[in-house]
Amino acid sequence: MNIGIVCYPTFGGSGVVATELGKALAAKGHQIHFISYRQPVRLDSFHENIWYHEVNVSDYPLFDYQPYELVLASKLVDVVKYEQLDLLHVHYAIPHASAAYMAQQILKTEGIDIPFITTLHGTDITLVGKDSSFEPVITFAINQSNAVTAVSESLKKDTLDHFKVNRSIEVIPNSICFEGCEAPELDLELQKSIAPNGEKILAHVSNFRPVKRVCDVVKIFAKVRAEMPCKLLLIGDGPDRHVAETFCREHGISDDLIVLGKVKDTQRVLGIADLFLLPSESESFGLAALEAMAAGVPVISSNTGGIPEVNEDGFSGYLSNVGDVESMANNALSLFQNEEKLNQFKEQAFGQAKKFDILNILPIYEKLYKRVVEMKGVKLF
Ligand code: GMT
C-alpha cells in the first residue's frame, strides 16, 4: 500500500512510534510517505520505500501565529494526489486529525476519496485535549476519522470519558523493534566512565515536562543513594531539568548526577543502566519504559494511566502510587540489594518488552489499513 504518515518529528513518543511503524511497514514493501515540519529524529538515514515531505510554514508578518494546520492540509492534498496515496495515518489528534479531515474534504471535490486513521497518543487527549478550547475540534476530528486507535485501554477510556465520541476506538499498543534493531553490545567504556567504582545506575528518559515528575526522580535517587552508592543518568531535556539539578546541588549529590541531554542512541545508554525510573503524573502508555525494558532494564514507575499495561508489577519492575517516592525508593533498593533478584527482573523486563515486538503489532495495523481502504471502496494504486 501507499501510505502517508503524519507525525511530530521530535523526540516525543508519538513521533518515535510513528517513525518506527513507518520503517517497519517500508521493510515489508509498503510505500511510506512521512509528512511533517521537520525530518523525524528516528528517520536519520536512507531507507528503501520511504519518502519525506516537509511542511514549510512561511513567516508572513501579518500572522502572529502561523496557520500550520492549513499548510499541513494543503501539503496532504498535494502528496495524496501526486504520490497516489491509498490512506493517511495521522499520529496525535491535534492538529493532524483535523488537517487530514480538511484534506479529505478538499480531495473529495476532485473526485478522490482518501480515508484517514487517527492514532491517539495521550497528551492530545489527557492534557491538551481536556483544554476546553480544543474540545469541539478534537471531538469532531475523532468522530470523522475513518478509524481511530488508542495506544492503551487506559487512553481509550479517557477518550470516551472526556469526549462525546460516537464511534468505536480500537486499542493497538505501541511497539518496539527487535529484529534488525538489536541492542548494541554493552558499552563497557561508557559504563566505566559513568560508574567507575561499579556503582548501580538509575536512568530516566523524558522531555522533563511537569507531567514526568522529575522532582520525584531525584527524590528517589537521593533516598537510594543514602543507602548505597549509585548514579543517576538523566537523558533528554526540558523545562524541569533545572528542578533536578537544583535539588541535587542543594542535597550535595550533584557529583553522582549525569545529565546527558538529548542523545539519539538511547538504547546504547540504557544498556548500562540497572533500573529505569518513570514516576509520571499521567502516562497513556510509557514508551520510555518499554524502551528501557527492551534494553533489559526493569522499571520503577507510578501506576497511572497505561503504565500498568506495559510494566507488570513484581515482574518487569514495580508500580507505586503517583508521588509515593518512599515506596519507589524501597522497590529500587529491594532489587539493588539482591543481585540475583535484580538479574531475574532484568531478564523478565526483556521478556515483557518482547510482547510488544513490532512484528506482532504490524499485522494488526495492516489489517486495519486494509479494512479501512476496502470500506471506502478506494481503488489501490
Ligand atoms: O509523554 C510525552 O510527553 C510525549 C507524548 C507524545 O505525544 O509523544 O507521549 C505520549 O505518547 C507516547 C507514545 O504513544 C506514550 O508512550 C506516552 O505515554 C504519552 N505521554 C503521556 O501520556 C504523558
Tab-separated table of C-alpha atoms and ligand atoms in Angstrom:
chain	number	residue	atom	x	y	z
A	1	MET	CA	0.000	0.000	0.000
A	2	ASN	CA	0.927	3.626	-0.461
A	3	ILE	CA	0.592	5.195	2.982
A	4	GLY	CA	1.016	8.772	4.220
A	5	ILE	CA	2.129	9.053	7.853
A	6	VAL	CA	1.709	12.385	9.630
A	7	CYS	CA	3.581	12.835	12.893
A	8	TYR	CA	5.562	15.178	15.091
A	9	PRO	CA	9.235	14.933	14.206
A	10	THR	CA	10.543	15.498	17.737
A	11	PHE	CA	11.902	13.159	20.421
A	12	GLY	CA	8.347	12.665	21.821
A	13	GLY	CA	6.934	9.150	21.926
A	14	SER	CA	4.247	9.654	19.291
A	15	GLY	CA	6.797	10.674	16.644
A	16	VAL	CA	9.062	7.763	17.543
A	17	VAL	CA	6.205	5.249	17.361
A	18	ALA	CA	5.031	6.661	14.013
A	19	THR	CA	8.523	6.615	12.523
A	20	GLU	CA	9.349	3.087	13.676
A	21	LEU	CA	5.979	1.867	12.393
A	22	GLY	CA	6.631	3.500	9.008
A	23	LYS	CA	10.107	1.963	8.809
A	24	ALA	CA	8.744	-1.494	9.603
A	25	LEU	CA	5.954	-1.115	7.015
A	26	ALA	CA	8.502	0.014	4.423
A	27	ALA	CA	10.644	-3.031	5.189
A	28	LYS	CA	7.595	-5.162	4.321
A	29	GLY	CA	7.329	-3.453	0.949
A	30	HIS	CA	4.752	-0.722	1.616
A	31	GLN	CA	5.486	2.744	0.224
A	32	ILE	CA	5.667	5.154	3.138
A	33	HIS	CA	5.438	8.935	2.876
A	34	PHE	CA	6.231	10.842	6.073
A	35	ILE	CA	4.715	14.305	6.246
A	36	SER	CA	5.973	16.634	8.978
A	37	TYR	CA	7.522	20.058	9.540
A	38	ARG	CA	10.971	18.575	10.141
A	39	GLN	CA	12.744	15.306	9.392
A	40	PRO	CA	11.638	12.890	12.168
A	41	VAL	CA	14.521	12.188	14.601
A	42	ARG	CA	14.375	8.440	14.016
A	43	LEU	CA	14.485	8.906	10.230
A	44	ASP	CA	18.122	9.798	10.074
A	45	SER	CA	19.335	7.638	7.218
A	46	PHE	CA	18.195	6.415	3.813
A	47	HIS	CA	15.525	3.713	3.808
A	48	GLU	CA	14.099	1.954	0.821
A	49	ASN	CA	10.374	2.673	0.223
A	50	ILE	CA	10.417	5.787	2.421
A	51	TRP	CA	9.888	9.385	1.345
A	52	TYR	CA	9.810	12.509	3.427
A	53	HIS	CA	7.689	15.566	2.582
A	54	GLU	CA	8.340	18.708	4.556
A	55	VAL	CA	5.583	21.108	5.547
A	56	ASN	CA	7.085	24.582	5.175
A	57	VAL	CA	5.301	27.314	7.057
A	58	SER	CA	6.465	30.687	5.845
A	59	ASP	CA	6.986	33.503	8.291
A	60	TYR	CA	4.446	36.013	6.948
A	61	PRO	CA	4.484	39.205	9.055
A	62	LEU	CA	0.686	39.542	9.054
A	63	PHE	CA	0.354	36.428	11.209
A	64	ASP	CA	1.301	36.450	14.867
A	65	TYR	CA	0.582	32.709	14.751
A	66	GLN	CA	1.416	30.823	11.565
A	67	PRO	CA	-1.522	28.649	10.399
A	68	TYR	CA	0.345	25.318	10.431
A	69	GLU	CA	-2.824	23.248	10.181
A	70	LEU	CA	-3.792	24.873	6.874
A	71	VAL	CA	-0.336	24.444	5.371
A	72	LEU	CA	-0.340	20.815	6.517
A	73	ALA	CA	-3.788	20.232	4.950
A	74	SER	CA	-2.551	21.718	1.657
A	75	LYS	CA	0.541	19.534	1.793
A	76	LEU	CA	-1.603	16.457	2.391
A	77	VAL	CA	-3.757	17.298	-0.627
A	78	ASP	CA	-0.625	17.628	-2.719
A	79	VAL	CA	1.050	14.425	-1.515
A	80	VAL	CA	-2.135	12.326	-1.725
A	81	LYS	CA	-2.711	13.453	-5.329
A	82	TYR	CA	0.790	13.274	-6.695
A	83	GLU	CA	2.050	10.256	-4.785
A	84	GLN	CA	-1.296	8.494	-5.268
A	85	LEU	CA	-1.687	7.561	-1.620
A	86	ASP	CA	-4.226	4.940	-0.579
A	87	LEU	CA	-4.525	6.074	3.013
A	88	LEU	CA	-3.403	8.629	5.598
A	89	HIS	CA	-2.385	7.540	9.102
A	90	VAL	CA	-2.112	10.514	11.437
A	91	HIS	CA	-0.443	10.282	14.820
A	92	TYR	CA	-1.694	12.671	17.506
A	93	ALA	CA	-5.110	14.282	17.179
A	94	ILE	CA	-4.008	17.922	17.313
A	95	PRO	CA	-3.833	19.273	14.645
A	96	HIS	CA	-3.144	16.236	12.479
A	97	ALA	CA	-6.617	14.674	12.553
A	98	SER	CA	-8.433	17.903	11.722
A	99	ALA	CA	-5.898	18.722	8.970
A	100	ALA	CA	-6.453	15.245	7.498
A	101	TYR	CA	-10.201	15.793	7.581
A	102	MET	CA	-9.779	19.114	5.763
A	103	ALA	CA	-7.559	17.479	3.132
A	104	GLN	CA	-10.081	14.665	2.737
A	105	GLN	CA	-12.898	17.138	2.068
A	106	ILE	CA	-10.809	19.139	-0.435
A	107	LEU	CA	-9.822	15.958	-2.278
A	108	LYS	CA	-13.462	14.849	-2.432
A	109	THR	CA	-14.222	17.879	-4.602
A	110	GLU	CA	-11.662	16.498	-7.047
A	111	GLY	CA	-13.131	13.006	-7.015
A	112	ILE	CA	-10.528	11.459	-4.677
A	113	ASP	CA	-11.857	9.722	-1.558
A	114	ILE	CA	-8.893	9.196	0.778
A	115	PRO	CA	-9.540	7.546	4.166
A	116	PHE	CA	-7.621	8.594	7.277
A	117	ILE	CA	-6.845	6.793	10.513
A	118	THR	CA	-6.162	8.726	13.709
A	119	THR	CA	-3.952	7.257	16.417
A	120	LEU	CA	-4.412	8.901	19.803
A	121	HIS	CA	-1.223	9.015	21.827
A	122	GLY	CA	-2.004	10.588	25.160
A	123	THR	CA	-1.334	14.226	25.718
A	124	ASP	CA	-3.596	15.040	22.759
A	125	ILE	CA	-6.403	13.635	24.934
A	126	THR	CA	-5.333	13.822	28.565
A	127	LEU	CA	-3.592	17.189	28.730
A	128	VAL	CA	-4.125	19.318	25.654
A	129	GLY	CA	-7.327	17.595	24.724
A	130	LYS	CA	-9.024	18.438	28.002
A	131	ASP	CA	-8.425	22.143	27.392
A	132	SER	CA	-11.998	23.074	26.508
A	133	SER	CA	-10.887	25.410	23.723
A	134	PHE	CA	-9.823	22.369	21.662
A	135	GLU	CA	-12.709	20.101	22.610
A	136	PRO	CA	-15.151	20.649	19.698
A	137	VAL	CA	-12.432	20.232	17.066
A	138	ILE	CA	-10.960	17.094	18.643
A	139	THR	CA	-14.377	15.508	19.130
A	140	PHE	CA	-15.272	16.270	15.523
A	141	ALA	CA	-11.960	15.003	14.120
A	142	ILE	CA	-12.186	11.774	16.124
A	143	ASN	CA	-15.752	11.158	15.011
A	144	GLN	CA	-14.945	11.898	11.371
A	145	SER	CA	-11.845	9.674	11.183
A	146	ASN	CA	-12.328	6.503	9.180
A	147	ALA	CA	-10.780	4.588	12.084
A	148	VAL	CA	-9.412	5.601	15.463
A	149	THR	CA	-6.856	3.755	17.532
A	150	ALA	CA	-5.575	4.413	21.051
A	151	VAL	CA	-2.239	3.166	22.376
A	152	SER	CA	-3.742	1.668	25.567
A	153	GLU	CA	-7.037	0.633	27.149
A	154	SER	CA	-6.498	3.438	29.635
A	155	LEU	CA	-6.274	6.063	26.878
A	156	LYS	CA	-9.351	4.634	25.173
A	157	LYS	CA	-11.261	5.004	28.443
A	158	ASP	CA	-10.010	8.577	28.948
A	159	THR	CA	-11.096	9.469	25.417
A	160	LEU	CA	-14.566	8.021	25.902
A	161	ASP	CA	-14.852	9.728	29.312
A	162	HIS	CA	-13.850	13.196	28.139
A	163	PHE	CA	-15.142	13.491	24.580
A	164	LYS	CA	-18.547	12.889	23.024
A	165	VAL	CA	-17.289	10.051	20.884
A	166	ASN	CA	-19.927	8.285	18.801
A	167	ARG	CA	-17.740	5.655	17.174
A	168	SER	CA	-15.530	2.717	18.082
A	169	ILE	CA	-11.908	3.054	19.170
A	170	GLU	CA	-9.549	0.147	18.708
A	171	VAL	CA	-6.635	-0.356	21.101
A	172	ILE	CA	-3.354	-1.091	19.334
A	173	PRO	CA	-0.458	-0.869	21.783
A	174	ASN	CA	2.822	0.796	20.951
A	175	SER	CA	5.563	-1.466	19.767
A	176	ILE	CA	9.309	-1.825	19.703
A	177	CYS	CA	11.674	-3.112	17.077
A	178	PHE	CA	13.940	-6.054	17.933
A	179	GLU	CA	14.786	-7.699	14.624
A	180	GLY	CA	17.249	-5.534	12.731
A	181	CYS	CA	17.371	-3.108	15.680
A	182	GLU	CA	19.379	-5.346	18.008
A	183	ALA	CA	20.556	-3.628	21.178
A	184	PRO	CA	24.184	-2.585	20.871
A	185	GLU	CA	26.833	-4.509	22.823
A	186	LEU	CA	27.183	-3.418	26.441
A	187	ASP	CA	29.294	-0.251	26.242
A	188	LEU	CA	31.869	-1.052	28.932
A	189	GLU	CA	33.750	2.173	28.346
A	190	LEU	CA	30.617	4.259	28.902
A	191	GLN	CA	29.705	2.156	31.949
A	192	LYS	CA	33.173	2.693	33.420
A	193	SER	CA	33.095	6.427	32.850
A	194	ILE	CA	29.625	6.816	34.417
A	195	ALA	CA	30.122	4.390	37.313
A	196	PRO	CA	33.896	3.965	37.765
A	197	ASN	CA	33.519	2.056	41.034
A	198	GLY	CA	30.781	-0.284	39.907
A	199	GLU	CA	28.007	1.882	41.361
A	200	LYS	CA	24.459	0.940	40.395
A	201	ILE	CA	22.968	3.156	37.672
A	202	LEU	CA	19.443	4.602	37.726
A	203	ALA	CA	18.198	6.161	34.499
A	204	HIS	CA	15.355	8.423	33.404
A	205	VAL	CA	14.453	9.499	29.863
A	206	SER	CA	11.879	12.205	29.165
A	207	ASN	CA	11.145	15.701	27.930
A	208	PHE	CA	11.275	16.949	31.550
A	209	ARG	CA	7.811	18.419	31.458
A	210	PRO	CA	5.963	18.676	34.820
A	211	VAL	CA	3.856	15.593	33.942
A	212	LYS	CA	7.038	13.475	34.199
A	213	ARG	CA	7.579	14.471	37.871
A	214	VAL	CA	11.338	14.820	37.520
A	215	CYS	CA	11.298	16.105	41.107
A	216	ASP	CA	10.290	12.572	42.158
A	217	VAL	CA	13.072	11.064	40.049
A	218	VAL	CA	15.721	12.958	42.031
A	219	LYS	CA	13.975	12.316	45.355
A	220	ILE	CA	14.014	8.567	44.676
A	221	PHE	CA	17.660	8.829	43.661
A	222	ALA	CA	18.546	10.686	46.894
A	223	LYS	CA	16.822	8.025	49.002
A	224	VAL	CA	18.535	5.135	47.235
A	225	ARG	CA	21.901	6.913	47.338
A	226	ALA	CA	21.547	7.403	51.083
A	227	GLU	CA	21.674	3.590	51.405
A	228	MET	CA	24.205	2.634	48.753
A	229	PRO	CA	26.478	4.236	46.146
A	230	CYS	CA	24.639	4.895	42.889
A	231	LYS	CA	24.492	7.231	39.911
A	232	LEU	CA	21.548	8.909	38.179
A	233	LEU	CA	21.606	9.269	34.402
A	234	LEU	CA	19.185	11.832	33.003
A	235	ILE	CA	18.518	11.639	29.267
A	236	GLY	CA	16.547	14.344	27.480
A	237	ASP	CA	15.918	17.957	28.261
A	238	GLY	CA	13.036	20.287	29.065
A	239	PRO	CA	11.529	22.785	31.472
A	240	ASP	CA	12.053	20.836	34.724
A	241	ARG	CA	15.669	19.915	34.159
A	242	HIS	CA	16.687	22.746	36.479
A	243	VAL	CA	14.432	21.270	39.206
A	244	ALA	CA	16.525	18.115	39.142
A	245	GLU	CA	19.817	19.957	39.035
A	246	THR	CA	18.868	22.383	41.806
A	247	PHE	CA	17.654	19.559	44.062
A	248	CYS	CA	20.882	17.616	43.582
A	249	ARG	CA	23.018	20.723	44.245
A	250	GLU	CA	21.061	21.526	47.407
A	251	HIS	CA	21.428	17.950	48.647
A	252	GLY	CA	25.123	17.703	47.831
A	253	ILE	CA	24.623	14.820	45.394
A	254	SER	CA	25.447	16.574	42.120
A	255	ASP	CA	28.622	14.569	41.651
A	256	ASP	CA	26.515	11.465	41.127
A	257	LEU	CA	24.108	13.093	38.682
A	258	ILE	CA	24.930	12.862	34.987
A	259	VAL	CA	22.746	14.841	32.588
A	260	LEU	CA	23.297	13.615	29.047
A	261	GLY	CA	20.726	15.797	27.265
A	262	LYS	CA	19.030	14.802	24.012
A	263	VAL	CA	21.190	11.857	22.981
A	264	LYS	CA	19.899	9.924	19.978
A	265	ASP	CA	21.202	6.437	20.789
A	266	THR	CA	19.219	5.992	23.990
A	267	GLN	CA	19.389	2.191	23.672
A	268	ARG	CA	23.191	2.268	23.994
A	269	VAL	CA	22.953	4.426	27.110
A	270	LEU	CA	20.060	2.443	28.592
A	271	GLY	CA	22.155	-0.686	28.098
A	272	ILE	CA	24.397	0.316	31.013
A	273	ALA	CA	21.501	1.162	33.373
A	274	ASP	CA	20.338	-1.113	36.186
A	275	LEU	CA	16.932	0.458	36.773
A	276	PHE	CA	14.667	2.902	34.944
A	277	LEU	CA	12.569	5.472	36.804
A	278	LEU	CA	9.201	6.660	35.449
A	279	PRO	CA	7.203	8.276	38.276
A	280	SER	CA	4.902	10.224	35.881
A	281	GLU	CA	1.725	12.000	36.932
A	282	SER	CA	-0.011	10.693	33.829
A	283	GLU	CA	1.154	8.452	31.001
A	284	SER	CA	-1.055	6.950	28.315
A	285	PHE	CA	1.442	4.177	27.646
A	286	GLY	CA	5.026	4.942	28.690
A	287	LEU	CA	7.095	4.213	25.613
A	288	ALA	CA	10.215	5.214	27.545
A	289	ALA	CA	9.544	2.342	29.974
A	290	LEU	CA	9.115	-0.091	27.079
A	291	GLU	CA	12.401	1.045	25.532
A	292	ALA	CA	14.143	0.545	28.875
A	293	MET	CA	12.670	-2.935	29.246
A	294	ALA	CA	13.775	-3.800	25.709
A	295	ALA	CA	17.301	-2.914	26.854
A	296	GLY	CA	16.834	-5.344	29.767
A	297	VAL	CA	16.260	-2.637	32.370
A	298	PRO	CA	13.491	-3.151	34.981
A	299	VAL	CA	11.167	-0.195	35.588
A	300	ILE	CA	10.256	1.530	38.847
A	301	SER	CA	7.177	3.540	37.929
A	302	SER	CA	3.930	5.058	39.030
A	303	ASN	CA	0.763	3.064	38.426
A	304	THR	CA	-1.019	5.745	36.446
A	305	GLY	CA	-2.784	5.606	33.059
A	306	GLY	CA	-1.493	2.953	30.701
A	307	ILE	CA	1.737	2.174	32.573
A	308	PRO	CA	0.302	-0.988	34.236
A	309	GLU	CA	-0.441	-2.316	30.731
A	310	VAL	CA	3.296	-2.103	29.983
A	311	ASN	CA	5.169	-2.580	33.264
A	312	GLU	CA	3.996	-5.659	35.187
A	313	ASP	CA	4.200	-5.129	38.929
A	314	GLY	CA	6.612	-7.570	40.607
A	315	PHE	CA	7.754	-8.941	37.257
A	316	SER	CA	9.276	-6.369	34.877
A	317	GLY	CA	9.595	-3.843	37.707
A	318	TYR	CA	7.376	-2.305	40.359
A	319	LEU	CA	4.417	0.074	40.407
A	320	SER	CA	3.575	2.615	43.141
A	321	ASN	CA	1.053	5.391	43.581
A	322	VAL	CA	1.906	8.723	41.953
A	323	GLY	CA	4.141	10.714	44.316
A	324	ASP	CA	4.953	7.802	46.636
A	325	VAL	CA	8.719	8.239	46.364
A	326	GLU	CA	9.252	6.238	49.572
A	327	SER	CA	7.710	3.139	48.003
A	328	MET	CA	9.554	3.678	44.707
A	329	ALA	CA	12.907	4.047	46.502
A	330	ASN	CA	12.209	0.939	48.599
A	331	ASN	CA	11.362	-1.031	45.469
A	332	ALA	CA	14.597	0.105	43.824
A	333	LEU	CA	16.584	-0.866	46.922
A	334	SER	CA	14.892	-4.274	47.132
A	335	LEU	CA	16.376	-5.027	43.704
A	336	PHE	CA	19.747	-3.342	44.215
A	337	GLN	CA	20.309	-5.225	47.477
A	338	ASN	CA	19.604	-8.598	45.900
A	339	GLU	CA	21.764	-9.182	42.834
A	340	GLU	CA	20.038	-12.441	41.924
A	341	LYS	CA	16.595	-10.833	42.027
A	342	LEU	CA	17.854	-7.836	40.034
A	343	ASN	CA	19.197	-10.122	37.310
A	344	GLN	CA	15.940	-12.061	37.251
A	345	PHE	CA	13.959	-8.814	36.859
A	346	LYS	CA	16.308	-7.718	34.061
A	347	GLU	CA	15.500	-10.904	32.148
A	348	GLN	CA	11.789	-10.595	32.891
A	349	ALA	CA	11.764	-6.948	31.776
A	350	PHE	CA	13.248	-8.005	28.447
A	351	GLY	CA	10.674	-10.802	28.138
A	352	GLN	CA	7.833	-8.380	28.886
A	353	ALA	CA	9.127	-5.958	26.202
A	354	LYS	CA	9.114	-8.825	23.690
A	355	LYS	CA	5.308	-8.944	23.944
A	356	PHE	CA	5.330	-5.554	22.201
A	357	ASP	CA	7.601	-6.670	19.360
A	358	ILE	CA	6.714	-4.626	16.289
A	359	LEU	CA	6.454	-7.876	14.329
A	360	ASN	CA	3.398	-8.755	16.450
A	361	ILE	CA	1.820	-5.310	16.171
A	362	LEU	CA	2.456	-4.646	12.472
A	363	PRO	CA	-0.102	-7.171	11.139
A	364	ILE	CA	-2.784	-5.568	13.325
A	365	TYR	CA	-2.178	-2.212	11.623
A	366	GLU	CA	-2.002	-3.811	8.190
A	367	LYS	CA	-5.353	-5.493	8.778
A	368	LEU	CA	-6.848	-2.188	9.876
A	369	TYR	CA	-5.430	-0.367	6.833
A	370	LYS	CA	-6.913	-2.991	4.527
A	371	ARG	CA	-10.286	-2.820	6.234
A	372	VAL	CA	-10.438	0.971	6.080
A	373	VAL	CA	-9.412	1.136	2.441
A	374	GLU	CA	-11.907	-1.579	1.473
A	375	MET	CA	-14.646	0.132	3.489
A	376	LYS	CA	-14.070	3.303	1.500
A	377	GLY	CA	-14.031	1.346	-1.710
A	378	VAL	CA	-10.816	3.102	-2.688
A	379	LYS	CA	-9.024	1.585	-5.623
A	380	LEU	CA	-5.483	0.642	-4.554
A	381	PHE	CA	-2.932	2.300	-6.818
B	1	GMT	O1	4.993	11.979	27.040
B	1	GMT	C1	5.206	12.937	26.323
B	1	GMT	O2	5.447	13.998	26.817
B	1	GMT	C2	5.240	12.832	24.828
B	1	GMT	C3	3.979	12.233	24.304
B	1	GMT	C4	3.913	12.332	22.799
B	1	GMT	O3	2.904	12.751	22.338
B	1	GMT	O4	4.821	11.969	22.082
B	1	GMT	O5	3.895	10.896	24.715
B	1	GMT	C5	2.636	10.282	24.686
B	1	GMT	O6	2.647	9.328	23.632
B	1	GMT	C6	3.591	8.260	23.813
B	1	GMT	C7	3.551	7.365	22.583
B	1	GMT	O7	2.302	6.797	22.397
B	1	GMT	C8	3.244	7.499	25.102
B	1	GMT	O8	4.159	6.453	25.300
B	1	GMT	C9	3.302	8.461	26.291
B	1	GMT	O9	2.891	7.764	27.452
B	1	GMT	C10	2.362	9.634	26.053
B	1	GMT	N1	2.572	10.633	27.110
B	1	GMT	C11	1.650	10.911	28.020
B	1	GMT	O10	0.569	10.366	28.053
B	1	GMT	C12	2.037	11.920	29.039
